[in-house]
Coordinates of N, CA and C in Angstrom, one line a residue:
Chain A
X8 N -70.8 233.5 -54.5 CA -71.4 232.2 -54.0 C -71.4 231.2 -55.1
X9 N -71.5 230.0 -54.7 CA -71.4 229.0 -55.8 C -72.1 227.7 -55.1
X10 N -72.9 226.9 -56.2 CA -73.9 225.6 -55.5 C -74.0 225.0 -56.6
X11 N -73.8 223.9 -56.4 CA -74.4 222.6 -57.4 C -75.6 221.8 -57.1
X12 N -76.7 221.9 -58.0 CA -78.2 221.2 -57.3 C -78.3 220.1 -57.9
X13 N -79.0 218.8 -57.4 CA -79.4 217.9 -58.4 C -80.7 217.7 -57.6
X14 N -81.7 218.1 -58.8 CA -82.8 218.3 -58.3 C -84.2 216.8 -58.0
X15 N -83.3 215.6 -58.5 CA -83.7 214.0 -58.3 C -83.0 213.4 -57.4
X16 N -83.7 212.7 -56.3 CA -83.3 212.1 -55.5 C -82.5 211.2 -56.0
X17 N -83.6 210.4 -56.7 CA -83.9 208.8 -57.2 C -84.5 209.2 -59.1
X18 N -83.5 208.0 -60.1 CA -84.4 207.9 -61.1 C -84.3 206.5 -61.3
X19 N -85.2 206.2 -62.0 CA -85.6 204.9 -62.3 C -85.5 204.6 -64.0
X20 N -84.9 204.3 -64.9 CA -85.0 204.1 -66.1 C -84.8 202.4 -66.8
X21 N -85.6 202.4 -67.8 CA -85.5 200.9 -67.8 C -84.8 200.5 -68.5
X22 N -84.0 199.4 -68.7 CA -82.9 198.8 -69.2 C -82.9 199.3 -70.7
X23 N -81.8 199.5 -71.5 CA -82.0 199.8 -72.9 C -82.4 201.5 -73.4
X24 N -82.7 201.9 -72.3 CA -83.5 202.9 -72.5 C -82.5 204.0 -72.1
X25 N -82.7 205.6 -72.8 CA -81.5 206.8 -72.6 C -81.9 207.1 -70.6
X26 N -80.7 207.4 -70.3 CA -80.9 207.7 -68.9 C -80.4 210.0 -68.8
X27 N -81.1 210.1 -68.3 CA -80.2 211.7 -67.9 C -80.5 211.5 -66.2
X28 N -79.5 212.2 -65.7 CA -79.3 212.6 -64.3 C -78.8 214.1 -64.4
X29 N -80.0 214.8 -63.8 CA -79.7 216.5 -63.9 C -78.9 217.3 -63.0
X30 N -78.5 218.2 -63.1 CA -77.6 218.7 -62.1 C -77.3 220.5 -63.1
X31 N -77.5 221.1 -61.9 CA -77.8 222.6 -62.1 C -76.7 223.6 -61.2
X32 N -75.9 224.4 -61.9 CA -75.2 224.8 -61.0 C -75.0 226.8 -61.0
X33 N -74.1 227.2 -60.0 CA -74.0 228.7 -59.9 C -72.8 229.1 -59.2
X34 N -72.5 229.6 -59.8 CA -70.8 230.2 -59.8 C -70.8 231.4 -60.6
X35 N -69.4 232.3 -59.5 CA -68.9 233.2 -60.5 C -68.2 232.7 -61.2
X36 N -67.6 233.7 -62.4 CA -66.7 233.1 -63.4 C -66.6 231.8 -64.2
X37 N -66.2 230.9 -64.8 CA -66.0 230.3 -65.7 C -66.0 228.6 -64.4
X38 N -67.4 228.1 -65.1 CA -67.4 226.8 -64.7 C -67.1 225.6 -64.6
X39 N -65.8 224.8 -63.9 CA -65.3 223.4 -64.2 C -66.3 222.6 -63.1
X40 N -66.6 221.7 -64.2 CA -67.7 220.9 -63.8 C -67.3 219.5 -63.9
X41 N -68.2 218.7 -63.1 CA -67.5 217.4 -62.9 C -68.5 216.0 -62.4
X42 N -68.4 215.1 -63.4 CA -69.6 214.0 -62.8 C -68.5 212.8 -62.3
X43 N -69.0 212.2 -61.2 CA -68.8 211.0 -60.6 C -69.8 210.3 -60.2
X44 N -69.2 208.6 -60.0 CA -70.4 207.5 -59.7 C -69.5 207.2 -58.6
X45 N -70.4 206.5 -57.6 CA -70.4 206.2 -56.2 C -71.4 204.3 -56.1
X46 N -70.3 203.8 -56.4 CA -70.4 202.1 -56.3 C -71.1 202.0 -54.3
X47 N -72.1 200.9 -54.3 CA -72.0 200.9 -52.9 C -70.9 200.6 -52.2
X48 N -70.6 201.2 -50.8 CA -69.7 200.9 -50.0 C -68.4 201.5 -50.9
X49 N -68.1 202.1 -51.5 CA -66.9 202.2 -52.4 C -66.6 203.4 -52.7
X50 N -65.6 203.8 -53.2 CA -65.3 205.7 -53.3 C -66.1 206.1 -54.4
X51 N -65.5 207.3 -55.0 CA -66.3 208.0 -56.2 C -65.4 207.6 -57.2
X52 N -65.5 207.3 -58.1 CA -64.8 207.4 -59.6 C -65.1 208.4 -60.8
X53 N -64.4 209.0 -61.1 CA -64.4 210.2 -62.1 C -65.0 209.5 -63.3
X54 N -65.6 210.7 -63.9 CA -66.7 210.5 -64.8 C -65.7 210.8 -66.2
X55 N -66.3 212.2 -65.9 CA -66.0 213.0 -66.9 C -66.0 215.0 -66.4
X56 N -65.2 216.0 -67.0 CA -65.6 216.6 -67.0 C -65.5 217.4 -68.1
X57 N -66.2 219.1 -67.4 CA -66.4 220.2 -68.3 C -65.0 221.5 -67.7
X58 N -64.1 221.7 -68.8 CA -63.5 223.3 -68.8 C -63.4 224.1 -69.4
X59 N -63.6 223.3 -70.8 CA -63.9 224.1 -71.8 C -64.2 223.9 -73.2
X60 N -64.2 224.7 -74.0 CA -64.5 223.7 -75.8 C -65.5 223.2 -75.5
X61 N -65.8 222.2 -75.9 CA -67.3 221.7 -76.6 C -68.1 221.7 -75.8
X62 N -69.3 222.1 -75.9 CA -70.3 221.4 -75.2 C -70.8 220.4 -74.4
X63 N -70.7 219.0 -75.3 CA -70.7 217.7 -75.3 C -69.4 217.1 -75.0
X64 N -69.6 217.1 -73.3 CA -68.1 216.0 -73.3 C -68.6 214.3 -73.1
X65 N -67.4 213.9 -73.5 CA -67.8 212.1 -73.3 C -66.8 211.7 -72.1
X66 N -67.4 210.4 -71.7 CA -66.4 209.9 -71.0 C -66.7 208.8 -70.3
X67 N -66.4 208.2 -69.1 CA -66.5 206.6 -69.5 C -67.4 206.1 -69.0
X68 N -66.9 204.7 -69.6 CA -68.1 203.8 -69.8 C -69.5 204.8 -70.3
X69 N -69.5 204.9 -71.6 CA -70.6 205.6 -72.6 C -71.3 206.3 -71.9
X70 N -70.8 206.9 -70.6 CA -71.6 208.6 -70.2 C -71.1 209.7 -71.5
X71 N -72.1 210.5 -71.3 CA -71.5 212.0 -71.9 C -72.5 212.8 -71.2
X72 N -72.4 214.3 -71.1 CA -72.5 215.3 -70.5 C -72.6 216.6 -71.7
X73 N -74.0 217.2 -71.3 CA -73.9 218.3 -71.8 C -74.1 219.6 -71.4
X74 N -72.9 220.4 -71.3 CA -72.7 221.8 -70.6 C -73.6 222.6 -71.6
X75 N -74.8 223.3 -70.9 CA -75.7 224.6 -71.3 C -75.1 225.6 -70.1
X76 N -74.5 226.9 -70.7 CA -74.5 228.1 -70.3 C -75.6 228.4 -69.9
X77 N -76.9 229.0 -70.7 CA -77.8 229.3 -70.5 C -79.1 229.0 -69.6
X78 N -78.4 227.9 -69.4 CA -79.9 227.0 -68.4 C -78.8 226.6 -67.2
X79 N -77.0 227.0 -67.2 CA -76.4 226.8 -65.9 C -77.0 225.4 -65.9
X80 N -76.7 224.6 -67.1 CA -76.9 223.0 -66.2 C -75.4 222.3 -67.0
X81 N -75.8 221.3 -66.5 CA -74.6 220.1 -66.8 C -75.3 218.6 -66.7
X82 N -76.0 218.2 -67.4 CA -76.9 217.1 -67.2 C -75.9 215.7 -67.7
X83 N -76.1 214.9 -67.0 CA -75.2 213.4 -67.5 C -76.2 212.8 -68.1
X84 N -75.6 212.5 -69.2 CA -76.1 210.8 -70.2 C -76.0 210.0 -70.8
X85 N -76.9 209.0 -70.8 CA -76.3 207.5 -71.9 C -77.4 207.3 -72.4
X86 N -77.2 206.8 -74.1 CA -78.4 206.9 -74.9 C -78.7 205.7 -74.8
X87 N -78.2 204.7 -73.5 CA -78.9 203.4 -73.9 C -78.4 202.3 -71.8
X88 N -79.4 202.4 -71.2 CA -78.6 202.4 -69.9 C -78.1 200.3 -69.5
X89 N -77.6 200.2 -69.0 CA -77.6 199.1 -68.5 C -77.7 198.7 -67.2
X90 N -78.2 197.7 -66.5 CA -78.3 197.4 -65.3 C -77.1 197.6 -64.6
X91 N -76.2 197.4 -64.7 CA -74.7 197.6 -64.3 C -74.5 199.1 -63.9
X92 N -75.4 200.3 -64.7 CA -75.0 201.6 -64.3 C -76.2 202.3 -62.6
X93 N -77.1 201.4 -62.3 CA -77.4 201.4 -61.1 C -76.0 202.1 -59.9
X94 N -76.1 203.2 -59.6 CA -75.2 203.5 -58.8 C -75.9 205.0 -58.2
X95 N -74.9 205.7 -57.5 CA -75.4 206.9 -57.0 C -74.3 207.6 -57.8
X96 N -75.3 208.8 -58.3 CA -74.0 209.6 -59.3 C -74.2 211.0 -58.4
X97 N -73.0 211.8 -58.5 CA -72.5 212.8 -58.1 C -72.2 214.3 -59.3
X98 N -72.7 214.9 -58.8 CA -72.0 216.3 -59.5 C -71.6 217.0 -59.1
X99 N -70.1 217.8 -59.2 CA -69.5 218.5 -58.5 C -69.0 220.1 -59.4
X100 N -68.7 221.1 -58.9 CA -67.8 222.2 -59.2 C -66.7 222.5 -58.7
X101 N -65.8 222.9 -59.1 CA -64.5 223.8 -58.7 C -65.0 225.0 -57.6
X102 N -64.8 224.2 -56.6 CA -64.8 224.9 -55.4 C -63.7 226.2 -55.2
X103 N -64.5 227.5 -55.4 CA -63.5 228.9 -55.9 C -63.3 229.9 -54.3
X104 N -63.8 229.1 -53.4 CA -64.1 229.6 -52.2 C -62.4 230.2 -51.8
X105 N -61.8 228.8 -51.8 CA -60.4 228.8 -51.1 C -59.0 229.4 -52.1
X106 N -58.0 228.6 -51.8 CA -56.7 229.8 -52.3 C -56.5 229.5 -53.4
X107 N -55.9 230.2 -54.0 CA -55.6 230.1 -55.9 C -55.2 228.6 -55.6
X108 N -54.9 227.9 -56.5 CA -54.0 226.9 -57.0 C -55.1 225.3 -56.2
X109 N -56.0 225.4 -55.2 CA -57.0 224.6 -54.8 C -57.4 223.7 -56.0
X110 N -57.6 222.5 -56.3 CA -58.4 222.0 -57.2 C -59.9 221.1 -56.0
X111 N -60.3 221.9 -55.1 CA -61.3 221.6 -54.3 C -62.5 221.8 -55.2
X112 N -63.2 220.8 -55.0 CA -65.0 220.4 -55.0 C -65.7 220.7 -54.5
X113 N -66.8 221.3 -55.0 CA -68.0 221.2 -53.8 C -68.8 220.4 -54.6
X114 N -69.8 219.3 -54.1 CA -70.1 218.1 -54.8 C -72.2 218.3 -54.4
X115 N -72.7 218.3 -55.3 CA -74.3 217.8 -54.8 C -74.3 216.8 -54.0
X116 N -75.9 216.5 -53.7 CA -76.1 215.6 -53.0 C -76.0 214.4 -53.8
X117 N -76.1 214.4 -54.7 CA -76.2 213.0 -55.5 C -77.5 212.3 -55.6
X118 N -77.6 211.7 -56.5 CA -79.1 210.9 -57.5 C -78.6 209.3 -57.8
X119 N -79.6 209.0 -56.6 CA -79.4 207.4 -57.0 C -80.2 207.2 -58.3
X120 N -79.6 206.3 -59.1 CA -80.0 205.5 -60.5 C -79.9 204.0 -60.5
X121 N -81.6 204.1 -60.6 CA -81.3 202.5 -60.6 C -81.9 202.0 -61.8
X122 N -81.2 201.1 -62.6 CA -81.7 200.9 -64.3 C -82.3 199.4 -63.7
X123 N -83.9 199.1 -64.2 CA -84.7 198.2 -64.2 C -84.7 197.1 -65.3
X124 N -84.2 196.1 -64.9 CA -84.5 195.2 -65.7 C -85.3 194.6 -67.0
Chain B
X20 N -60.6 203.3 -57.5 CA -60.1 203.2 -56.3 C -58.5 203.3 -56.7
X21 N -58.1 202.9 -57.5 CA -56.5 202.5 -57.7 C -55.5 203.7 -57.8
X22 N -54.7 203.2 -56.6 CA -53.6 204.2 -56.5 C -53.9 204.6 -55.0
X23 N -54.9 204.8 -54.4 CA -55.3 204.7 -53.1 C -55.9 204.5 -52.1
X24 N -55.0 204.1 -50.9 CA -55.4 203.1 -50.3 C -56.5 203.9 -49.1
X25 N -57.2 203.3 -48.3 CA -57.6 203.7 -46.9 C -58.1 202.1 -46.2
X26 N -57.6 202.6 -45.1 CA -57.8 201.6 -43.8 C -58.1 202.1 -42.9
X27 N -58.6 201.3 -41.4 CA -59.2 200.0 -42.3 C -60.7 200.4 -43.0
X28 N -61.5 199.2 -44.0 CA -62.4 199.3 -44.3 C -63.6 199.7 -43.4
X29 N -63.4 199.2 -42.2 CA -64.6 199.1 -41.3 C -64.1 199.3 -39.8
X30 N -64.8 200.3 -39.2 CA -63.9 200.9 -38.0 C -64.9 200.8 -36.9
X31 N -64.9 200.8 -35.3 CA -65.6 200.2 -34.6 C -64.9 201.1 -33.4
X32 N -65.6 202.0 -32.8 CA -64.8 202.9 -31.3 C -66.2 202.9 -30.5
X33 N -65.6 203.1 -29.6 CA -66.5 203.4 -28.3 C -66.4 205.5 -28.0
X34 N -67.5 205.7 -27.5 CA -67.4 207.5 -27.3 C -66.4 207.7 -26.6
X35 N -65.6 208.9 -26.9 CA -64.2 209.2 -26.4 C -63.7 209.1 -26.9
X36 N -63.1 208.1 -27.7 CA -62.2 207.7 -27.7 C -61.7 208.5 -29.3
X37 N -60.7 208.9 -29.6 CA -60.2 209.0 -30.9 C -59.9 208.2 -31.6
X38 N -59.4 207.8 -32.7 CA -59.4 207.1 -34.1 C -58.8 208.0 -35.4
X39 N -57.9 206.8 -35.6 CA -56.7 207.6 -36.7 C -57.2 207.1 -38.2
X40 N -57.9 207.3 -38.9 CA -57.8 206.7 -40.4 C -56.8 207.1 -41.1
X41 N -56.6 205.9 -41.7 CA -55.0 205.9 -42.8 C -55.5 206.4 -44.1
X42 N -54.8 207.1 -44.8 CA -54.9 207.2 -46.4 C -53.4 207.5 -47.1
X43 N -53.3 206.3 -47.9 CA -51.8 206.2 -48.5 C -52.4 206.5 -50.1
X44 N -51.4 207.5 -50.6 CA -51.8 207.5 -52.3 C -50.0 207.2 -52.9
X45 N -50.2 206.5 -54.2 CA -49.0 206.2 -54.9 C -49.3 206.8 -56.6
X46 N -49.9 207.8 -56.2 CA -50.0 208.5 -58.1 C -49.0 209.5 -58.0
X47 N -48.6 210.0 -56.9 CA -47.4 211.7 -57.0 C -48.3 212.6 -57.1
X48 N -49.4 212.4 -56.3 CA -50.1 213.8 -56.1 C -49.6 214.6 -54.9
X49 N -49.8 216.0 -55.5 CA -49.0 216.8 -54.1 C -50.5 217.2 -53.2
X50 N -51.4 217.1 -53.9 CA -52.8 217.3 -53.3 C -53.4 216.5 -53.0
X51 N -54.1 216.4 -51.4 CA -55.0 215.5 -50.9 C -56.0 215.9 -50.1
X52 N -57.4 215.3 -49.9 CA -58.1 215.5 -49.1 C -59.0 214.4 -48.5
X53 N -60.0 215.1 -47.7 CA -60.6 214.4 -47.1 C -62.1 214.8 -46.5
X54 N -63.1 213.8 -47.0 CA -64.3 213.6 -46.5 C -65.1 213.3 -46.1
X55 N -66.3 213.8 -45.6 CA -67.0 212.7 -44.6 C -68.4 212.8 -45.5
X56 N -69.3 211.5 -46.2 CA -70.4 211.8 -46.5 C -71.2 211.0 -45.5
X57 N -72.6 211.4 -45.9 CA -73.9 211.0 -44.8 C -74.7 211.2 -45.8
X58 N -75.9 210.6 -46.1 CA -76.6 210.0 -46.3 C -77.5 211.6 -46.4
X59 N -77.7 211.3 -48.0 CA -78.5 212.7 -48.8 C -78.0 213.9 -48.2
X60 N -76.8 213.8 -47.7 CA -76.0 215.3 -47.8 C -74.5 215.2 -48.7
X61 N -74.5 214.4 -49.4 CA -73.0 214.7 -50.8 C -71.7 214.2 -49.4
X62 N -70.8 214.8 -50.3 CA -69.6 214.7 -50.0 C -69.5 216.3 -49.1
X63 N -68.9 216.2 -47.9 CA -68.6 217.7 -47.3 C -67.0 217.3 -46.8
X64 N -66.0 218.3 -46.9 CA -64.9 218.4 -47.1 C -64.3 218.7 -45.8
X65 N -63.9 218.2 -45.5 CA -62.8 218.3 -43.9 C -61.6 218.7 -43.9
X66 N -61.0 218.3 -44.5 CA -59.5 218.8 -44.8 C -59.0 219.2 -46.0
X67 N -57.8 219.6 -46.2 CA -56.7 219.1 -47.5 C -55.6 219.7 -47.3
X68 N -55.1 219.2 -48.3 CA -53.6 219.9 -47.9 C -52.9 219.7 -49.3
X69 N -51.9 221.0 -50.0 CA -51.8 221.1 -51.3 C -50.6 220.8 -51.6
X70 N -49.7 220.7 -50.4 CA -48.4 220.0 -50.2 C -48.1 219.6 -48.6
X71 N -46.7 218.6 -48.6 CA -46.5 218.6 -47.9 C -46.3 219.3 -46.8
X72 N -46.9 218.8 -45.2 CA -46.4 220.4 -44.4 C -47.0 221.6 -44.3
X73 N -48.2 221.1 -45.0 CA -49.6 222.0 -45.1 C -50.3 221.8 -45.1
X74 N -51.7 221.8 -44.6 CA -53.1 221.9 -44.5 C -54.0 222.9 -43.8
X75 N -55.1 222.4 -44.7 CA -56.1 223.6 -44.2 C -57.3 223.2 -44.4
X76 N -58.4 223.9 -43.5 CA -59.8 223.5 -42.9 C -60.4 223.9 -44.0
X77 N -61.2 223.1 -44.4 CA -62.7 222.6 -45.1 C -64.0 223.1 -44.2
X78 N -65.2 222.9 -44.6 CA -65.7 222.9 -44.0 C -66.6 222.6 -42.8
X79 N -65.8 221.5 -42.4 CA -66.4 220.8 -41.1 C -65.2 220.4 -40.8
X80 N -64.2 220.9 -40.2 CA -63.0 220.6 -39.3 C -63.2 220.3 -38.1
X81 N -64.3 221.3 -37.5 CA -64.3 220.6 -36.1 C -64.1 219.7 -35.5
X82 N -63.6 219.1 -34.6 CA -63.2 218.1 -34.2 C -62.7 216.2 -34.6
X83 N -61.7 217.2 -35.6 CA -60.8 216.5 -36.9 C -59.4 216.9 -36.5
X84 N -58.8 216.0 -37.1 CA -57.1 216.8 -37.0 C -56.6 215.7 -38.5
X85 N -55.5 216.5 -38.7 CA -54.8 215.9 -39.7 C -53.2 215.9 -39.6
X86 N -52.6 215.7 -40.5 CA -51.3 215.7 -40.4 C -50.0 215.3 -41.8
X87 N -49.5 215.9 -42.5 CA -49.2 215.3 -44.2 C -47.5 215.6 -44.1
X88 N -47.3 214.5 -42.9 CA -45.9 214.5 -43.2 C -44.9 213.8 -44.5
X89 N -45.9 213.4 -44.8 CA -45.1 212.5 -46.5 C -45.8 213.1 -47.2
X90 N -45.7 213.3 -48.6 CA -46.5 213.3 -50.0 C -47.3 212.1 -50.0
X91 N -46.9 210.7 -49.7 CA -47.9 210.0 -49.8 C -49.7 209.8 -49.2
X92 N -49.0 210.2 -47.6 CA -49.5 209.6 -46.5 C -50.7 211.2 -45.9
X93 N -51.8 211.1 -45.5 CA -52.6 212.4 -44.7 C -53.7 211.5 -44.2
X94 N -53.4 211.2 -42.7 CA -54.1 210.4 -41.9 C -55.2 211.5 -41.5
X95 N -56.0 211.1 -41.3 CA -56.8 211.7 -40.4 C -57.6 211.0 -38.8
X96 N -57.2 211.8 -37.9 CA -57.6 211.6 -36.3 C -59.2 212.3 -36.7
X97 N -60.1 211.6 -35.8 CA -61.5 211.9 -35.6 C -61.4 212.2 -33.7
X98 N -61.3 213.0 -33.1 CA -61.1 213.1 -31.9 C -62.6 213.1 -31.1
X99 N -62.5 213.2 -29.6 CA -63.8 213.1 -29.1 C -64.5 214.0 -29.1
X100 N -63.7 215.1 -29.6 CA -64.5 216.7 -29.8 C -65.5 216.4 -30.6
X101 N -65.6 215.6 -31.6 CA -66.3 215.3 -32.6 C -67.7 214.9 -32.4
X102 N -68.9 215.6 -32.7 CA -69.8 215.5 -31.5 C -70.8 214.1 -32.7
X103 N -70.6 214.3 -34.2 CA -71.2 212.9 -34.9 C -70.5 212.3 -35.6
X104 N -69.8 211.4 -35.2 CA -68.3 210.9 -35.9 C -69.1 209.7 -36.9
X105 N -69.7 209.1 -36.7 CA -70.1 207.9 -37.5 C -70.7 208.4 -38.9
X106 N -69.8 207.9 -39.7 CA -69.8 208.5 -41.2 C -69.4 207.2 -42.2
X107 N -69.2 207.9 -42.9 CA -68.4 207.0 -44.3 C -67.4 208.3 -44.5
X108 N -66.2 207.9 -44.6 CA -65.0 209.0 -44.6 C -64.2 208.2 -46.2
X109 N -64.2 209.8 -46.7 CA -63.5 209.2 -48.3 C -62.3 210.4 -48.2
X110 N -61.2 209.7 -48.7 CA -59.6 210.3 -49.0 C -59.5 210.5 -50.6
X111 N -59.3 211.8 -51.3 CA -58.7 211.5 -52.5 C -57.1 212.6 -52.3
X112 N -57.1 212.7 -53.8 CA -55.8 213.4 -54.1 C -56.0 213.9 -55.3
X113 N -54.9 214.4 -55.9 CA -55.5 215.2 -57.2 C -53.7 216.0 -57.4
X114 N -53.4 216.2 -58.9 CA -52.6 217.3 -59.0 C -53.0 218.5 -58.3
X115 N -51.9 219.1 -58.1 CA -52.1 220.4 -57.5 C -51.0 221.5 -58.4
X116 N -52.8 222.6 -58.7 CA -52.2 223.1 -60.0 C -53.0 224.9 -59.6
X117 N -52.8 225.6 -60.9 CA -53.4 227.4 -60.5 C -54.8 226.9 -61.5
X118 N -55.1 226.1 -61.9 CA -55.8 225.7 -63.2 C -57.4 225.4 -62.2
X119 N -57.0 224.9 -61.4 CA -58.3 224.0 -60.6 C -59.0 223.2 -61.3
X120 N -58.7 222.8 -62.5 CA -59.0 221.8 -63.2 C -58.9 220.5 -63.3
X121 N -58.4 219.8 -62.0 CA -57.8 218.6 -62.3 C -58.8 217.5 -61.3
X122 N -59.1 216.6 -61.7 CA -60.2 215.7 -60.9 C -58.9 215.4 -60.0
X123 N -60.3 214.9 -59.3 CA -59.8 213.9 -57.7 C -59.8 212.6 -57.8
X124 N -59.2 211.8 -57.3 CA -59.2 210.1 -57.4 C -58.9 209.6 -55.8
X125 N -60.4 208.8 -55.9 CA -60.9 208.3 -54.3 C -60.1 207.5 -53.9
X126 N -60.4 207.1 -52.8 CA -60.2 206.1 -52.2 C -61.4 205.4 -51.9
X127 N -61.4 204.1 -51.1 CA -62.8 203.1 -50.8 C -63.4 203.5 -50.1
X128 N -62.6 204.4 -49.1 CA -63.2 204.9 -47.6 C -63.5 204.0 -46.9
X129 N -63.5 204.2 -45.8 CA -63.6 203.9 -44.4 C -64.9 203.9 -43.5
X130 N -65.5 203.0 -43.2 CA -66.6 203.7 -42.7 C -66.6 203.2 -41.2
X131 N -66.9 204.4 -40.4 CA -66.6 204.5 -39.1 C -67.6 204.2 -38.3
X132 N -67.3 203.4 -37.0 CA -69.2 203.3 -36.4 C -68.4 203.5 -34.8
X133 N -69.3 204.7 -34.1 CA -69.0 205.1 -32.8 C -70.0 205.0 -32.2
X134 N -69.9 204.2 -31.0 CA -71.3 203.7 -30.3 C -70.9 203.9 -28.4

């Protein structure tokens, strides 16, 4: 079985200030992980992800991401947020359900972020 | 968004009736899919298909159909079987690899209103 939780609906963080958006997952075998932002009215755009090597991935616009084994999480962050990152963010995994060679997702519910003024 | 398209933006049917959304991709992906999200349930997956001349059901196929006669192109029909069609419907694509590794790249989606 395999699930990705994000356990915040809604965060609120205020301008200038570090943001995280959490996201908790469970899978067999080895986990490729994956953040996206969701513009209103507009598709998802790729973040960043996790397959392997470091812990700490980066990726755009000054998100980074840090994969814990231990705690099965994958939390997104920026050490300093801007009004501009107000969006709905998504976290997804390598959906292992279907046939070899799939690069399918199964994606959370997603955590709206809205950075205050 | 860039690299693919979906139309139209904004879709408008009466019950019954079926409805074809377009999704064109120009990156050379051999992999495409398709979603429908709703409102604090994520993205849930309807289709895909990992080449041309193939597809297969996701988990809410019911009363969906598809079709991927180009590499580009994998429309999807919303038929009347479809008992809650009014969604926001998103198309991406993706390499298609044994790795499962490779992100997906959206489209704007479509959002459908059946009344």
């Amino acid at each position: 079985a395999q699930s990705v939780a994000q356990p915040e609906d809604q965060v609120n963080v205020a301008e200038g200030n570090p943001l995280t958006v959490k996201c908790t997952y469970s899978v067999s075998g080895n986990p490729y992980l994956f953040w996206y932002v969701q513009y209103p009215n507009r598709g998802l755009q790729f973040l960043l992800k996790y397959i392997t090597g470091d812990n700490l991935v980066k990726g755009s616009y000054g998100f980074e991401a840090e994969f814990n084994k231990s705690q099965t999480s994958f939390h997104l962050k920026k050490p300093s947020a801007l009004v501009s990152d107000s969006a709905l963010y998504f976290c997804a995994v390598r959906d292992r359900r279907r046939q070899t060679g799939a690069n399918n997702l199964f994606f959370g519910t997603g955590t709206r972020l809205t950075v205050i003024p | 968004d860039g690299g693919i398209t979906q139309s139209p933006k904004y879709l408008f049917r009466k019950e019954g009736q079926n409805v074809t959304l377009s999704c064109e991709q120009n990156l050379n992906h051999d992999a495409m899919y398709w979603y429908r999200q709703d409102p604090g349930q994520g993205l849930r997956l309807i289709y895909y298909s990992q080449i041309v001349n193939d597809f297969q059901k996701g988990d809410i196929a019911e009363g969906y159909s598809v079709s991927r006669e180009k590499k580009e192109s994998f429309p999807l029909t919303v038929t009347s079987a479809q008992k809650n069609p009014t969604a926001f419907y998103l198309c991406a694509s993706s390499i298609a690899g044994a790795g499962g590794f490779y992100e997906q790249y959206f489209g704007p989606g479509t959002r459908l209103t059946v009344t």
